[in-house]
Coordinates of C-alpha atoms in Angstrom, one line a residue:
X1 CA 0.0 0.0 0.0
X2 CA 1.9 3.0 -1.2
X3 CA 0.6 6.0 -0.5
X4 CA 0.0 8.1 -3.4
X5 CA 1.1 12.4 -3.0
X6 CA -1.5 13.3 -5.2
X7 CA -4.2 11.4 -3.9
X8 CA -7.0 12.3 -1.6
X9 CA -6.5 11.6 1.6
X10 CA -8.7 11.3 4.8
X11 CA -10.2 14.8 5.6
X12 CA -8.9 15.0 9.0
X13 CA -5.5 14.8 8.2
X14 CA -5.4 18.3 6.5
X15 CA -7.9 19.6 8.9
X16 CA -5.5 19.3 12.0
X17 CA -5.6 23.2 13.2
X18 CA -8.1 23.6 15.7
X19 CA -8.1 27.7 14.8
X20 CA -9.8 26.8 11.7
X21 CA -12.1 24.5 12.6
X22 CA -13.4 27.0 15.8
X23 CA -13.5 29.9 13.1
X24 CA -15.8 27.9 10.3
X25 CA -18.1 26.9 13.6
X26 CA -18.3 30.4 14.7
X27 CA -19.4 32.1 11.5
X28 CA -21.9 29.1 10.5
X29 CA -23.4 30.1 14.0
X30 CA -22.8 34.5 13.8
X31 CA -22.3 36.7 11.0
X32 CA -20.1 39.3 12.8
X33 CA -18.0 41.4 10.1
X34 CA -14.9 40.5 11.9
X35 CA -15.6 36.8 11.9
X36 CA -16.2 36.5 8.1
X37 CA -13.9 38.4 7.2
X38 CA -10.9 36.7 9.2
X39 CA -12.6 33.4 7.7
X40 CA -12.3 34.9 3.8
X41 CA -8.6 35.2 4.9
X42 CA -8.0 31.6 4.7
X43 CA -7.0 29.3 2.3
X44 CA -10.2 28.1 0.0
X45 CA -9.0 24.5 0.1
X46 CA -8.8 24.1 4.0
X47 CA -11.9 25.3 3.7
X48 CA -13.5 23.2 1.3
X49 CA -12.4 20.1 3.1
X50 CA -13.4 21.5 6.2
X51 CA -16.9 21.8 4.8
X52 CA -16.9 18.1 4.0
X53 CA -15.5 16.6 7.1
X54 CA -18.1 18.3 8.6
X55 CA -20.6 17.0 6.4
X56 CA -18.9 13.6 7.2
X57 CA -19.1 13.5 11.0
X58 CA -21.5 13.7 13.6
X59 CA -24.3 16.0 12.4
X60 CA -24.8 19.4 13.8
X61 CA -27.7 17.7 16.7
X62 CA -25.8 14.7 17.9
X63 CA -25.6 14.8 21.5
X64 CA -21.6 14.1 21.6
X65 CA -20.9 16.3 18.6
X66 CA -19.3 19.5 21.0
X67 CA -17.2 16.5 22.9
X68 CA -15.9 15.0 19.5
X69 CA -15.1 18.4 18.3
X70 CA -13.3 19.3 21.7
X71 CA -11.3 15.7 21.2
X72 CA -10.4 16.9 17.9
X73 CA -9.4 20.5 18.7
X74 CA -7.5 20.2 21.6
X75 CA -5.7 16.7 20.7
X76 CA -4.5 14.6 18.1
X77 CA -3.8 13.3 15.0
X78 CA -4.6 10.6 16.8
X79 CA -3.0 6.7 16.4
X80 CA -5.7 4.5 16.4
X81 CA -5.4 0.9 18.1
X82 CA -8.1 -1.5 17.0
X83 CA -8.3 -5.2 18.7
X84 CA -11.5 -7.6 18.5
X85 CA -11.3 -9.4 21.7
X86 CA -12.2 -7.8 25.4
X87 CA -9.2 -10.2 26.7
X88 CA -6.9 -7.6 24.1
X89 CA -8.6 -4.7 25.5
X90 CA -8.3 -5.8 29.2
X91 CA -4.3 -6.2 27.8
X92 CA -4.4 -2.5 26.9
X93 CA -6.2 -1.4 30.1
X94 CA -3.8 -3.5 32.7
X95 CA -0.3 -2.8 31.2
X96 CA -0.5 0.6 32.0
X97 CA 0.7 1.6 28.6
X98 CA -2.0 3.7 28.2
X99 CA -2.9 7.0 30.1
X100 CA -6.3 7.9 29.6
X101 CA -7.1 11.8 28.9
X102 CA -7.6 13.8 32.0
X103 CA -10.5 16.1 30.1
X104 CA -12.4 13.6 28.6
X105 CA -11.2 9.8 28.6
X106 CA -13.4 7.9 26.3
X107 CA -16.6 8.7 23.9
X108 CA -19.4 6.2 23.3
X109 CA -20.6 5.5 19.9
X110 CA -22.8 3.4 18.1
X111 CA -22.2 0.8 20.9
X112 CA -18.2 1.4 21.1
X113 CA -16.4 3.0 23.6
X114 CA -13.6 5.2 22.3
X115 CA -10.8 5.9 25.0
X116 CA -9.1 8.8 24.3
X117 CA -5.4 8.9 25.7
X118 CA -1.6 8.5 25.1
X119 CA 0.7 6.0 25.0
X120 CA 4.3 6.4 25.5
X121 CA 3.4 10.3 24.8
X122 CA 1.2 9.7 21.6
X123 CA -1.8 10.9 20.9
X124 CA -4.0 7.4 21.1
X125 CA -7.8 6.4 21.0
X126 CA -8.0 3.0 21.8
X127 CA -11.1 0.6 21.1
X128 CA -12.6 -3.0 21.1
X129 CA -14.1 -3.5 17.6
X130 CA -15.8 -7.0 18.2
X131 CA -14.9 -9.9 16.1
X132 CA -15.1 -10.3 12.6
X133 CA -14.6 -8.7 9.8
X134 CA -17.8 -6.5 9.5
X135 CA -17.2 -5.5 13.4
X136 CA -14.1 -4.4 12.4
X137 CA -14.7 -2.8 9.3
X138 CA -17.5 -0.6 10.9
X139 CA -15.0 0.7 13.8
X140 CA -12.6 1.5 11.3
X141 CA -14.8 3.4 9.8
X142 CA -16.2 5.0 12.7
X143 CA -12.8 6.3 13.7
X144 CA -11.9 7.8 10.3
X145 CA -15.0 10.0 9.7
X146 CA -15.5 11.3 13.2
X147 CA -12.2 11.5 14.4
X148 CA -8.8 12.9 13.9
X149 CA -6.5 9.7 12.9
X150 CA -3.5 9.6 10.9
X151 CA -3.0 5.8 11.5
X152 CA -4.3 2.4 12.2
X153 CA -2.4 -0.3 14.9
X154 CA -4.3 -3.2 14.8
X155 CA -3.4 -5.7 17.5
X156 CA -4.5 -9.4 18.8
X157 CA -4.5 -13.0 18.6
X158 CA -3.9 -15.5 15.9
X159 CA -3.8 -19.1 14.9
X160 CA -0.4 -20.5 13.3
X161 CA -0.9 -22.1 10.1
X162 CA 2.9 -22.1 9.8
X163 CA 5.1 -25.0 11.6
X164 CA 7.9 -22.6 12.1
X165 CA 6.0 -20.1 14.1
X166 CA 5.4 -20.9 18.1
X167 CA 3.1 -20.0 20.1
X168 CA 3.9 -16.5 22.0
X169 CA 5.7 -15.3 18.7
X170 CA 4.4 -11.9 16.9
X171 CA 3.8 -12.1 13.4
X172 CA 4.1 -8.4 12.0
X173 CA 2.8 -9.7 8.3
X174 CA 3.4 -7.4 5.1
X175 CA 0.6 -8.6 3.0
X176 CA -3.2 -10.1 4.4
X177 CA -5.7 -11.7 1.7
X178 CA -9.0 -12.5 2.7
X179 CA -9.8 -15.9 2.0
X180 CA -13.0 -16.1 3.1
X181 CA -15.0 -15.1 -0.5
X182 CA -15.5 -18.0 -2.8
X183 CA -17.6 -19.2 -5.3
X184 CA -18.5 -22.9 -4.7
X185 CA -18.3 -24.8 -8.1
X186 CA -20.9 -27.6 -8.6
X187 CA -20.1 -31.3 -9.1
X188 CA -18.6 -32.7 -11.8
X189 CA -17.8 -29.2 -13.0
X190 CA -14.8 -29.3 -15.3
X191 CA -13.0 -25.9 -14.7
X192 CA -9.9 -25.7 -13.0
X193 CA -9.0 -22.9 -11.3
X194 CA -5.7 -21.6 -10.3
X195 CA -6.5 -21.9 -6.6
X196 CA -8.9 -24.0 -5.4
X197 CA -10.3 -26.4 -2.3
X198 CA -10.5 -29.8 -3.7
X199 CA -12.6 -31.4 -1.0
X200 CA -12.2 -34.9 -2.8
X201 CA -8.3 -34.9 -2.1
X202 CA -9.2 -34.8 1.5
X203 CA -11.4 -38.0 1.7
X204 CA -10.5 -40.7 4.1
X205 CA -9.3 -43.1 3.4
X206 CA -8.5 -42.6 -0.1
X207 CA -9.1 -39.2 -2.4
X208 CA -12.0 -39.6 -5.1
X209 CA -14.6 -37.3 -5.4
X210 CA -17.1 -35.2 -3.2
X211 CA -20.8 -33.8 -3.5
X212 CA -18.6 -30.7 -2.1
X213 CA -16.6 -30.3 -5.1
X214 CA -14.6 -28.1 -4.7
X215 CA -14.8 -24.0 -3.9
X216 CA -12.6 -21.3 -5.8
X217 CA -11.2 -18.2 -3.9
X218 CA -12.5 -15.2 -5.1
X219 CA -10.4 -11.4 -5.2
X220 CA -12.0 -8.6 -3.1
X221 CA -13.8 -5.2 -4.5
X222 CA -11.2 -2.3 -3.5
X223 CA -12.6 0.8 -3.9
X224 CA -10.1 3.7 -3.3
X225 CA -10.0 7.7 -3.4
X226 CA -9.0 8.8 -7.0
X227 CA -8.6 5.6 -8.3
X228 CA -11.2 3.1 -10.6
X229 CA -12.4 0.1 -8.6
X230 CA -9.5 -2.4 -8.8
X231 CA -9.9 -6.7 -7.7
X232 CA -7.5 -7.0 -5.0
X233 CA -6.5 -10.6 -4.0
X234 CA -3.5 -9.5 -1.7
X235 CA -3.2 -6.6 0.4
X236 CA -0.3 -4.9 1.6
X237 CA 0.5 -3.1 4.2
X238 CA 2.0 0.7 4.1
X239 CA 5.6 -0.1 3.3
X240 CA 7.1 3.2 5.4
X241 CA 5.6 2.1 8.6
X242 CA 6.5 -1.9 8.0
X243 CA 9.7 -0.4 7.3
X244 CA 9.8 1.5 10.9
X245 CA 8.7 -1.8 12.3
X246 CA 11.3 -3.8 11.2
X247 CA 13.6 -1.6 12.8
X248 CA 12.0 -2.4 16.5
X249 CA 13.6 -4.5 18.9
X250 CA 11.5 -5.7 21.5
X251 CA 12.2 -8.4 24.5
X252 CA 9.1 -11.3 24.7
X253 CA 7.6 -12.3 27.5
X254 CA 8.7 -15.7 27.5
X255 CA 6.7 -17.3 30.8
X256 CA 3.1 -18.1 31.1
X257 CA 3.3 -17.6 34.7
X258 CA 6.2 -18.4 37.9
X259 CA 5.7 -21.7 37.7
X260 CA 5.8 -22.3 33.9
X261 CA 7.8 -21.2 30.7
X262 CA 8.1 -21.7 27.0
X263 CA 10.6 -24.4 26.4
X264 CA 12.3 -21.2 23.7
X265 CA 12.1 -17.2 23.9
X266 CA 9.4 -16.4 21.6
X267 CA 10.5 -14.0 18.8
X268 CA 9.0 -10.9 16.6
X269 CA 8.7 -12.4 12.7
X270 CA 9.1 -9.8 9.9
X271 CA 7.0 -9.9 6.5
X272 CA 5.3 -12.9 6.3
X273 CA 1.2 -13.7 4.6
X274 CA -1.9 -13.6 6.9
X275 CA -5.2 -14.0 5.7
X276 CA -8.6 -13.0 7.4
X277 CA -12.1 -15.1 7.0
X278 CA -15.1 -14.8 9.5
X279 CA -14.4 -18.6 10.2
X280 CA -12.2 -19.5 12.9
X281 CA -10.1 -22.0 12.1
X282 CA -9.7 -25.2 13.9
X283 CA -8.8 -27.9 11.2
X284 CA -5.3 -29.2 10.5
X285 CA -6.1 -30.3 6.7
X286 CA -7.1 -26.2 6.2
X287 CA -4.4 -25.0 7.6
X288 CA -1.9 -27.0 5.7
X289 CA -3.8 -25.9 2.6
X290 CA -3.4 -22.9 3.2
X291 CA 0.0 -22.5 4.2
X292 CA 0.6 -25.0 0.6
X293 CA -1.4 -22.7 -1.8
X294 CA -1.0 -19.3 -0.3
X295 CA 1.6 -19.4 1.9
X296 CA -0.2 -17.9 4.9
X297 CA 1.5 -18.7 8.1
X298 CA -1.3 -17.0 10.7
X299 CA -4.7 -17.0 10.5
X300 CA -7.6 -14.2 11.7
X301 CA -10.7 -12.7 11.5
X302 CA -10.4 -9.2 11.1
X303 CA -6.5 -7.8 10.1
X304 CA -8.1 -7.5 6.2
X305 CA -11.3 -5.3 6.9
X306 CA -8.9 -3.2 8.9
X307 CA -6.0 -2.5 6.2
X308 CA -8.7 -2.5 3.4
X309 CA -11.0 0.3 4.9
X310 CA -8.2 2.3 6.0
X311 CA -6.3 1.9 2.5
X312 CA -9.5 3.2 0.6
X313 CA -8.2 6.8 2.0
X314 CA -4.8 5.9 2.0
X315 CA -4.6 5.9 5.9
X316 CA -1.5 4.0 7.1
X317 CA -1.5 0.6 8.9
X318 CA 0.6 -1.9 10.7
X319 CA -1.0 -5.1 12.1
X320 CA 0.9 -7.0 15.2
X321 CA -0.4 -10.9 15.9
X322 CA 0.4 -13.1 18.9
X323 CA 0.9 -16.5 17.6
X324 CA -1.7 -18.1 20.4
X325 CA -2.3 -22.1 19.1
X326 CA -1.6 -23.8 15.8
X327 CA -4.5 -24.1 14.0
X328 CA -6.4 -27.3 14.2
X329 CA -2.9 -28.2 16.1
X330 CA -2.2 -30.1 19.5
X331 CA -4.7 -29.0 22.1
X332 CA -2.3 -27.6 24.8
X333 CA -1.7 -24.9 22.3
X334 CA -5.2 -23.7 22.9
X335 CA -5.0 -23.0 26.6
X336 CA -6.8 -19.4 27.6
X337 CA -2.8 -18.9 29.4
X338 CA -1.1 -19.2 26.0
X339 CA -3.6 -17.1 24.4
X340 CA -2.9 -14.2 27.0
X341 CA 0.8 -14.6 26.3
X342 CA 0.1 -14.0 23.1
X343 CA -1.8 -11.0 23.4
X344 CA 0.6 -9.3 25.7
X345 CA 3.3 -10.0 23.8
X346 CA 1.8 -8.4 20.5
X347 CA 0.6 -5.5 22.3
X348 CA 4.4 -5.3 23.8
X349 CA 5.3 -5.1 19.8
X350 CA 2.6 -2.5 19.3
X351 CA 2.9 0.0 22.2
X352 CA 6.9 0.0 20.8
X353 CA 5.7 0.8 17.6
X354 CA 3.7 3.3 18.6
X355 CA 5.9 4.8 20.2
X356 CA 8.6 5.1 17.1
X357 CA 6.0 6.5 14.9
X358 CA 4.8 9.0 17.1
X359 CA 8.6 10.8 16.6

């Protein structure tokens, strides 16, 4: 995802002076001489994308439009982080990373609380999206329109679909597909596509063929500013802030607890595939296939919906997994101990990474 000079971007990163913004309200509201006239002394395009933020937000009566506006105004650009899971957002909350805003700490809407803070002395609003990708996609959304964001962290769990990963490892990935579209051929159909789920090769205990048949993967609808709707199979990530991430070293946590530890210090993994369905995968035969035909080596439900709403306005994003069980895998990979490993240690990725972009 390379982000494109020329190309629109998300309103609220050019509307960043709160002067402006107070002006525009104050002669919508008064038509004092001096007020208009100090607003004609501004630039037209500021402005003009003023007007359509505005347009774009919370409307006028909303009862938390003059709190948004204050969160606006008196902080930010903002770094959003995004996780699905409350166990995530309990992670945010207890490792006192995060420092919630003395004037106004969080904002509720549509059903999401907003917290409204710094971490490591950036500008942050924090929230719990819900699992999914539709959850997702709608908080993303929600943050870009109504607030001031220059950037997505996205942080959480994941299943391992790759035998080299271990659980407690963080899988910073550069490109996420989302494998969860396909068109389900019929039986007996005679087309072969590129990439496709053979269900017949998975009989037991020999292959022949299925009433499943088989189901081909389909590319995604990207629709971005400025540019003609394109099909997307793979996304990728903004390559300036993968580039800052690579650059981060950051110790593991490497115990579960005092009285038990991994057998090997788990470690940060650079630039590998994820993909993203709204099916959480438990199956070892799926995984491998995976892993086989697209080389994806984690597995999640909501990392795509986040990089593709935010890449439709060109709004940067870097997404953090902790490795939690290997999909479909042994069962003492799925322990609720392992899993919170793995949260904390991708949040410990995150909150560093944060913490670099923000300079």
């Amino acid at each position: 995802m390379n982000t494109n000079p020329k190309q629109s971007t998300h309103i609220s990163h050019s509307l960043s002076h709160t002067h402006t913004l107070s002006l525009l309200i104050m002669a919508v509201r008064s038509t004092q001489p001096l007020r208009i006239q100090r607003l004609r002394s501004l630039p037209l395009t500021p402005l003009l994308l003023l007007l359509f933020r505005c347009s774009a937000c919370l409307p006028w009566t909303h009862p938390l439009r003059s709190a948004v506006d204050r969160v606006n105004g008196e902080r930010g650009p903002f770094i959003a982080l995004v996780m699905a899971y409350p166990a995530e957002a309990a992670a945010v909350r207890s490792s006192g990373a995060f420092v919630p805003s003395s004037l106004i700490p969080s904002v509720d809407l549509y059903g999401r609380r907003f917290h409204i803070g710094t971490i490591q002395d950036v500008d942050v609003i924090y929230v719990m999206s819900g699992q999914r990708r539709l959850n997702a996609g709608i908080t993303v959304q929600i943050l870009l329109d109504v607030f001031n964001i220059r950037g997505i962290v996205h942080y959480g769990t994941a299943g391992s679909a790759n035998d080299s990963l271990s659980c407690g490892d963080v899988s910073v990935p550069k490109f996420v597909a989302y494998t969860g579209s396909w068109e389900w051929t019929k039986f007996g159909s005679t087309s072969e596509p590129s990439r496709d789920l053979m269900f017949g090769e998975y009989n037991v205990p020999t292959e022949g063929t299925n009433l499943l048949s088989s189901v081909e993967f389909k590319t995604e609808e990207f629709y971005s500013v400025g540019k003609p709707m394109e099909e997307v199979f793979w996304l990728e990530v903004n390559a300036a802030w993968f580039r800052v991430a690579e650059q981060l070293k950051v110790q593991l946590e490497r115990c579960v607890n005092k009285t038990y530890c991994l057998p090997e210090a788990p470690k940060v993994v650079f630039g590998l595939k994820a993909s993203t369905a709204d099916v959480f995968v438990d199956n070892a035969a799926y995984r491998e296939f995976l892993f086989k035909e697209f080389e994806v080596s984690t597995v999640d439900e909501e990392s795509a919906a986040v990089i593709m709403t935010a890449m439709s306005i060109s709004v940067p994003v870097a997404v953090f997994r902790g490795v939690s069980d290997l999909a479909g895998g042994d069962a003492n990979w799925s322990s609720t101990a392992l899993s919170d490993l793995a949260s904390t240690n991708a949040l410990k990725v995150a909150v560093e990474f944060i913490a670099a972009i923000g300079k």
